Amino acid sequence: MTLTVKDLSVTYETASGRKVLAVADVNITVQVGEFVSLIGPSGCGKSTVLHCMGGMLRPSAGSVAVGGEEIRDPRPERAAFIFQDYSLFPWKSVVDNAAIGLRFAGMPKAERRARALKELELVGLGHVADSYPAELSGGMQQRVAISRALAMEPEILLMDEPFGALDEQSRRRLGIEMSRVLTDTGKTVVMVTHSLDEAIFWADRVLVMGKGPGRIIEELVVPEPRPRRPEFMTDRRFDALRAKLFSLLEVSPAEEPVAVRSAG
Amino acid sequence: MRAELTKVWALRAALGVALFGSWVYATGPGEVSPVLLPRLELVWRALVGFVQESKTWEHVGVTLFEIGIAFLGSIVAGILVGFACSRTPLRAKVSEPLLAWGYMAPLVLFYPLFILWFGVGIWSKILYGVVSGFFPIAFNSLRGFQAVDERYLRVARAFGASPGQTDRLVKVRAALPMVLAGVRIGAALNIITVILAEMLAAERGLGYELAYASQTLQVPRVFAIIVVLLCVVALLQLLIQRFAKTRHEA
Amino acid sequence: MILDRGGRSAAERLAARATLIRTLIIVGFLVVWDLVVRLDLVDPLFLTGPIGVVKAVGSLAGDPIAREAFSSTGISIVTAFIVGTSAGIVVAAVLGGSKVLRKAFLAPLLFILSTPKSIFIPIFVLVFGISGTSAAAFGAFEAFFYVVVNVLGGIELVEDRHLRVARAFRASRFHKYVDVIGPAALPGLFAALWYGVKHAFLGVMIAQLWASRGGIGDLIRTYSTTLQTDYVLAVVLVVTLAAILAGALWSRVEDRLNRWRGSRGTAVTAGLAG
């Protein structure tokens, strides 16, 4: 089902009572099976938009709908989150973490464990199902968080800088692997990132956001079928897109060079 | 923010009103025996009387003196012992459980022995206070000096610090927050034990006055002395909070 | 890791040596204590040698008055623990549920926690008389504050990001408590139980030492005023060993409970001694 964001605005109140317009008049349409990345400088409201898409945040104006039905609360079986800091429960084993959403939904233990295990195997973690999160590396923990989301069998995945906390090596390896998994399962994905490479390599479409207030300033289409091979990153078309994105983020009113920081 | 602060104070005021309200009710229409709970104005009068007695300030002085000396004693002994024990891994391994056990022992029970050995004068209180404050300070100092971050020591080595300079400029500074945490616990224990000791057996001091008033059933005076004691403790706590803290601690 | 011929690591050898030296220190202390008494360096009225104390422990065990004192103190402690801990948990749950309530009342609670609570004993004696009840009530009072503060400390350990996951995956209120808040706050709850026991015990002891009929406090007071120093030391020794044993046992249990946390859960309890 199509995900539509219509005239979305979010206003919040600071501690001193001042009203701040964080996101203004954002319009996005994401087609079924499409991968859209959302990039922009820190504080441009890209996470805010993502949280609205998942029903974690109510828009101050405008609406978010999936297949015509308005989203007002989190519905993980429709759109599931993958957070930057993994946020696994350290007191639960890996398989129980992956099954947590199913537990919340009231699925019996044996059934939900079987399903979680299947998802863990898909991301290559079947062998650590009985370990605890503290025993895993950051990359493995994020894979568990991905399984947790996939176990809900959602149509849409919402990823909030999913690889932001990983080192360059694991980030790239996991990226390539996930790109395959996500394309195979045909999920619709919206990913927030501040890495130029990630934004291009993964997505069918890159939405560039600007700051003050957060809004969409440009849309780039990546005309390359998915899944993509790593060599795509050294392709001339990739370079051209990257240069375009770089200049867009350079001229956007960002004070800090955050868009450049994680490039590479 | 402003609204929240107003709520916080309103809630505190409500608790205060409820407390004093039920006190007034209990001693008035509630007909609770004045031996259990004296009327508020009697407590107030006793408080005013107590504060005006010249003897009172002597007692306050004695109590503060005992706490002060106990505090100094446990700081000096605790930090010295903690530092000495931290010098080699073997010493640390040997002493850490001993200090922890000393901390876990119910020192309350030892007070009759202190009376037996050091008499009912001020020295039994001071020594008792020193012992009670010593263990947490020594234990924390040991942990603090021992757990100095290897990175700082590497910097000291890399920039050619002598052993003495490493001790003075790196180890002591790095251990300070942990040591001061011990000092704060120790100081609280100094106050608690000295006042308890005065209550149990003494000739002078605020704790003694409280015990005496209680045994002679001067109930309003008991409440008045409790108020004075709370003020003294609050003042000492404020001093500790103010000074037993490093600038880089949050 | 470098192993010696016996297959032990350097750390294990260090620990073994440390245990040996520690034992020697304790034995040395006992020997000095014994010599001081044997050589008449102090008045035997004020200090009995270690052997005399052990003998006194033996005769205490056979003395019905002492046994009665221990059991009545035990009952007071259990009562104090149950009353103080349950009241503490209830209050902490109420405060834990509201940020404003916590802001309003945590500071006063912490202040009372840091005061010598013994100054309130006279009030307990006024209300409950010189009896086991007043000791138990004071023990409950003492335990209460430690329980509240530690349970609240546990609730502070609940992380926003975990609550966010609960919301994103649609946890019901029940699941939020059972799967997220409960396990995250568990170290605080266990610390609360331990501090509840410890301070129920200390509170009862303090109250009984100050004024009581029956109980260990009364026992110690009687023995010390009649200068039966060996008996005073015997009672103190037995109770102290029991307390240290319980404390050591607790830190083992605490380590095990917090294994998934990666570090020891001492953050909750640090600074709350006394």
PDB file of C-alpha atoms in Angstrom, chain C residues 83-227:
ATOM      1  CA  VAL C  83       6.290  -3.283  57.274  1.00  0.00           C
ATOM      2  CA  GLY C  84       9.075  -0.910  56.198  1.00  0.00           C
ATOM      3  CA  THR C  85       9.697  -2.563  52.850  1.00  0.00           C
ATOM      4  CA  SER C  86       6.085  -2.846  51.781  1.00  0.00           C
ATOM      5  CA  ALA C  87       5.363   0.745  52.785  1.00  0.00           C
ATOM      6  CA  GLY C  88       8.509   1.827  50.955  1.00  0.00           C
ATOM      7  CA  ILE C  89       7.634  -0.027  47.768  1.00  0.00           C
ATOM      8  CA  VAL C  90       4.108   1.404  47.733  1.00  0.00           C
ATOM      9  CA  VAL C  91       5.347   4.975  48.208  1.00  0.00           C
ATOM     10  CA  ALA C  92       8.104   4.497  45.614  1.00  0.00           C
ATOM     11  CA  ALA C  93       5.616   3.128  43.089  1.00  0.00           C
ATOM     12  CA  VAL C  94       3.405   6.187  43.584  1.00  0.00           C
ATOM     13  CA  LEU C  95       6.350   8.583  43.296  1.00  0.00           C
ATOM     14  CA  GLY C  96       7.790   6.599  40.400  1.00  0.00           C
ATOM     15  CA  GLY C  97       4.617   7.065  38.419  1.00  0.00           C
ATOM     16  CA  SER C  98       4.780  10.844  38.412  1.00  0.00           C
ATOM     17  CA  LYS C  99       7.680  13.109  37.626  1.00  0.00           C
ATOM     18  CA  VAL C 100       6.171  16.038  39.500  1.00  0.00           C
ATOM     19  CA  LEU C 101       5.599  14.012  42.668  1.00  0.00           C
ATOM     20  CA  ARG C 102       9.148  12.735  42.442  1.00  0.00           C
ATOM     21  CA  LYS C 103      10.511  16.243  42.041  1.00  0.00           C
ATOM     22  CA  ALA C 104       8.504  17.458  45.003  1.00  0.00           C
ATOM     23  CA  PHE C 105       9.290  14.732  47.499  1.00  0.00           C
ATOM     24  CA  LEU C 106      12.603  13.123  46.538  1.00  0.00           C
ATOM     25  CA  ALA C 107      14.673  15.937  48.030  1.00  0.00           C
ATOM     26  CA  PRO C 108      12.950  15.829  51.466  1.00  0.00           C
ATOM     27  CA  LEU C 109      13.251  12.031  51.445  1.00  0.00           C
ATOM     28  CA  LEU C 110      16.959  12.239  50.700  1.00  0.00           C
ATOM     29  CA  PHE C 111      17.381  14.748  53.500  1.00  0.00           C
ATOM     30  CA  ILE C 112      15.729  12.481  56.061  1.00  0.00           C
ATOM     31  CA  LEU C 113      17.811   9.621  54.686  1.00  0.00           C
ATOM     32  CA  SER C 114      20.972  11.529  55.522  1.00  0.00           C
ATOM     33  CA  THR C 115      19.943  12.611  59.039  1.00  0.00           C
ATOM     34  CA  PRO C 116      20.669  10.524  62.093  1.00  0.00           C
ATOM     35  CA  LYS C 117      17.267   8.889  62.320  1.00  0.00           C
ATOM     36  CA  SER C 118      18.042   7.882  65.900  1.00  0.00           C
ATOM     37  CA  ILE C 119      16.908  11.339  66.998  1.00  0.00           C
ATOM     38  CA  PHE C 120      13.348  10.201  66.322  1.00  0.00           C
ATOM     39  CA  ILE C 121      13.569   7.206  68.671  1.00  0.00           C
ATOM     40  CA  PRO C 122      12.194   9.169  71.641  1.00  0.00           C
ATOM     41  CA  ILE C 123       8.988   9.725  69.653  1.00  0.00           C
ATOM     42  CA  PHE C 124       8.692   5.999  68.956  1.00  0.00           C
ATOM     43  CA  VAL C 125       9.220   5.230  72.598  1.00  0.00           C
ATOM     44  CA  LEU C 126       6.523   7.785  73.529  1.00  0.00           C
ATOM     45  CA  VAL C 127       4.040   6.198  71.156  1.00  0.00           C
ATOM     46  CA  PHE C 128       4.827   2.510  71.490  1.00  0.00           C
ATOM     47  CA  GLY C 129       6.405   2.343  74.955  1.00  0.00           C
ATOM     48  CA  ILE C 130       9.587   0.470  75.825  1.00  0.00           C
ATOM     49  CA  SER C 131       8.770  -2.737  74.014  1.00  0.00           C
ATOM     50  CA  GLY C 132       9.595  -4.887  71.042  1.00  0.00           C
ATOM     51  CA  THR C 133       6.924  -2.962  69.140  1.00  0.00           C
ATOM     52  CA  SER C 134       8.728   0.354  69.359  1.00  0.00           C
ATOM     53  CA  ALA C 135      11.975  -1.277  68.194  1.00  0.00           C
ATOM     54  CA  ALA C 136      10.162  -2.914  65.286  1.00  0.00           C
ATOM     55  CA  ALA C 137       8.400   0.354  64.418  1.00  0.00           C
ATOM     56  CA  PHE C 138      11.677   2.253  64.435  1.00  0.00           C
ATOM     57  CA  GLY C 139      13.310  -0.471  62.326  1.00  0.00           C
ATOM     58  CA  ALA C 140      10.467  -0.162  59.807  1.00  0.00           C
ATOM     59  CA  PHE C 141      10.892   3.635  59.809  1.00  0.00           C
ATOM     60  CA  GLU C 142      14.626   3.324  59.163  1.00  0.00           C
ATOM     61  CA  ALA C 143      14.136   0.689  56.419  1.00  0.00           C
ATOM     62  CA  PHE C 144      11.343   2.656  54.723  1.00  0.00           C
ATOM     63  CA  PHE C 145      13.544   5.518  53.475  1.00  0.00           C
ATOM     64  CA  TYR C 146      16.231   3.262  52.068  1.00  0.00           C
ATOM     65  CA  VAL C 147      13.629   1.173  50.259  1.00  0.00           C
ATOM     66  CA  VAL C 148      11.920   4.199  48.699  1.00  0.00           C
ATOM     67  CA  VAL C 149      15.152   5.730  47.468  1.00  0.00           C
ATOM     68  CA  ASN C 150      16.507   2.480  46.037  1.00  0.00           C
ATOM     69  CA  VAL C 151      13.296   1.520  44.264  1.00  0.00           C
ATOM     70  CA  LEU C 152      13.185   5.015  42.775  1.00  0.00           C
ATOM     71  CA  GLY C 153      16.811   4.573  41.760  1.00  0.00           C
ATOM     72  CA  GLY C 154      15.730   1.396  39.979  1.00  0.00           C
ATOM     73  CA  ILE C 155      12.977   3.218  38.147  1.00  0.00           C
ATOM     74  CA  GLU C 156      15.546   5.801  37.049  1.00  0.00           C
ATOM     75  CA  LEU C 157      17.416   2.949  35.357  1.00  0.00           C
ATOM     76  CA  VAL C 158      14.553   2.436  32.920  1.00  0.00           C
ATOM     77  CA  GLU C 159      15.806   3.885  29.661  1.00  0.00           C
ATOM     78  CA  ASP C 160      13.738   6.070  27.358  1.00  0.00           C
ATOM     79  CA  ARG C 161      14.948   4.190  24.297  1.00  0.00           C
ATOM     80  CA  HIS C 162      13.556   0.932  25.661  1.00  0.00           C
ATOM     81  CA  LEU C 163      10.224   2.571  26.379  1.00  0.00           C
ATOM     82  CA  ARG C 164      10.326   3.890  22.820  1.00  0.00           C
ATOM     83  CA  VAL C 165      10.702   0.330  21.496  1.00  0.00           C
ATOM     84  CA  ALA C 166       7.778  -0.738  23.665  1.00  0.00           C
ATOM     85  CA  ARG C 167       5.677   1.989  22.114  1.00  0.00           C
ATOM     86  CA  ALA C 168       6.833   1.383  18.544  1.00  0.00           C
ATOM     87  CA  PHE C 169       5.973  -2.315  18.888  1.00  0.00           C
ATOM     88  CA  ARG C 170       2.695  -1.587  20.603  1.00  0.00           C
ATOM     89  CA  ALA C 171       3.236  -3.015  24.056  1.00  0.00           C
ATOM     90  CA  SER C 172       0.163  -3.016  26.277  1.00  0.00           C
ATOM     91  CA  ARG C 173       0.443  -1.439  29.729  1.00  0.00           C
ATOM     92  CA  PHE C 174       0.864  -4.932  31.178  1.00  0.00           C
ATOM     93  CA  HIS C 175       3.716  -5.804  28.822  1.00  0.00           C
ATOM     94  CA  LYS C 176       5.317  -2.428  29.368  1.00  0.00           C
ATOM     95  CA  TYR C 177       5.605  -3.185  33.077  1.00  0.00           C
ATOM     96  CA  VAL C 178       6.451  -6.901  32.807  1.00  0.00           C
ATOM     97  CA  ASP C 179       8.877  -6.790  29.880  1.00  0.00           C
ATOM     98  CA  VAL C 180      10.451  -3.341  30.097  1.00  0.00           C
ATOM     99  CA  ILE C 181      10.088  -1.424  33.352  1.00  0.00           C
ATOM    100  CA  GLY C 182      10.228  -4.451  35.637  1.00  0.00           C
ATOM    101  CA  PRO C 183      13.431  -6.046  34.362  1.00  0.00           C
ATOM    102  CA  ALA C 184      15.177  -2.681  33.986  1.00  0.00           C
ATOM    103  CA  ALA C 185      14.288  -1.618  37.529  1.00  0.00           C
ATOM    104  CA  LEU C 186      15.052  -5.016  39.064  1.00  0.00           C
ATOM    105  CA  PRO C 187      18.541  -4.141  40.366  1.00  0.00           C
ATOM    106  CA  GLY C 188      17.025  -1.232  42.274  1.00  0.00           C
ATOM    107  CA  LEU C 189      14.306  -3.444  43.689  1.00  0.00           C
ATOM    108  CA  PHE C 190      16.812  -6.025  44.874  1.00  0.00           C
ATOM    109  CA  ALA C 191      19.012  -3.318  46.337  1.00  0.00           C
ATOM    110  CA  ALA C 192      15.905  -2.022  48.092  1.00  0.00           C
ATOM    111  CA  LEU C 193      15.216  -5.422  49.612  1.00  0.00           C
ATOM    112  CA  TRP C 194      18.800  -5.741  50.822  1.00  0.00           C
ATOM    113  CA  TYR C 195      18.866  -2.241  52.287  1.00  0.00           C
ATOM    114  CA  GLY C 196      15.464  -2.965  53.776  1.00  0.00           C
ATOM    115  CA  VAL C 197      16.842  -5.986  55.641  1.00  0.00           C
ATOM    116  CA  LYS C 198      20.011  -4.181  56.642  1.00  0.00           C
ATOM    117  CA  HIS C 199      18.312  -1.118  58.025  1.00  0.00           C
ATOM    118  CA  ALA C 200      15.459  -2.991  59.641  1.00  0.00           C
ATOM    119  CA  PHE C 201      18.198  -4.849  61.495  1.00  0.00           C
ATOM    120  CA  LEU C 202      20.185  -1.713  62.358  1.00  0.00           C
ATOM    121  CA  GLY C 203      17.069   0.194  63.371  1.00  0.00           C
ATOM    122  CA  VAL C 204      15.927  -2.528  65.727  1.00  0.00           C
ATOM    123  CA  MET C 205      19.442  -2.759  67.207  1.00  0.00           C
ATOM    124  CA  ILE C 206      19.680   0.999  67.762  1.00  0.00           C
ATOM    125  CA  ALA C 207      16.236   1.235  69.311  1.00  0.00           C
ATOM    126  CA  GLN C 208      16.939  -1.699  71.596  1.00  0.00           C
ATOM    127  CA  LEU C 209      20.291  -0.324  72.666  1.00  0.00           C
ATOM    128  CA  TRP C 210      18.655   2.956  73.565  1.00  0.00           C
ATOM    129  CA  ALA C 211      15.773   1.595  75.545  1.00  0.00           C
ATOM    130  CA  SER C 212      14.180  -1.805  75.579  1.00  0.00           C
ATOM    131  CA  ARG C 213      13.129  -4.731  77.646  1.00  0.00           C
ATOM    132  CA  GLY C 214      14.340  -7.943  76.067  1.00  0.00           C
ATOM    133  CA  GLY C 215      16.210  -8.297  72.842  1.00  0.00           C
ATOM    134  CA  ILE C 216      19.869  -8.250  71.932  1.00  0.00           C
ATOM    135  CA  GLY C 217      20.237  -4.543  72.722  1.00  0.00           C
ATOM    136  CA  ASP C 218      19.006  -5.101  76.253  1.00  0.00           C
ATOM    137  CA  LEU C 219      21.332  -8.101  76.531  1.00  0.00           C
ATOM    138  CA  ILE C 220      24.382  -6.068  75.550  1.00  0.00           C
ATOM    139  CA  ARG C 221      23.417  -3.233  77.848  1.00  0.00           C
ATOM    140  CA  THR C 222      22.951  -5.564  80.800  1.00  0.00           C
ATOM    141  CA  TYR C 223      26.240  -7.390  80.215  1.00  0.00           C
ATOM    142  CA  SER C 224      28.206  -4.179  79.749  1.00  0.00           C
ATOM    143  CA  THR C 225      26.817  -2.442  82.843  1.00  0.00           C
ATOM    144  CA  THR C 226      27.625  -5.548  84.897  1.00  0.00           C
ATOM    145  CA  LEU C 227      31.091  -5.658  83.268  1.00  0.00           C
TER     146      LEU C 227
END
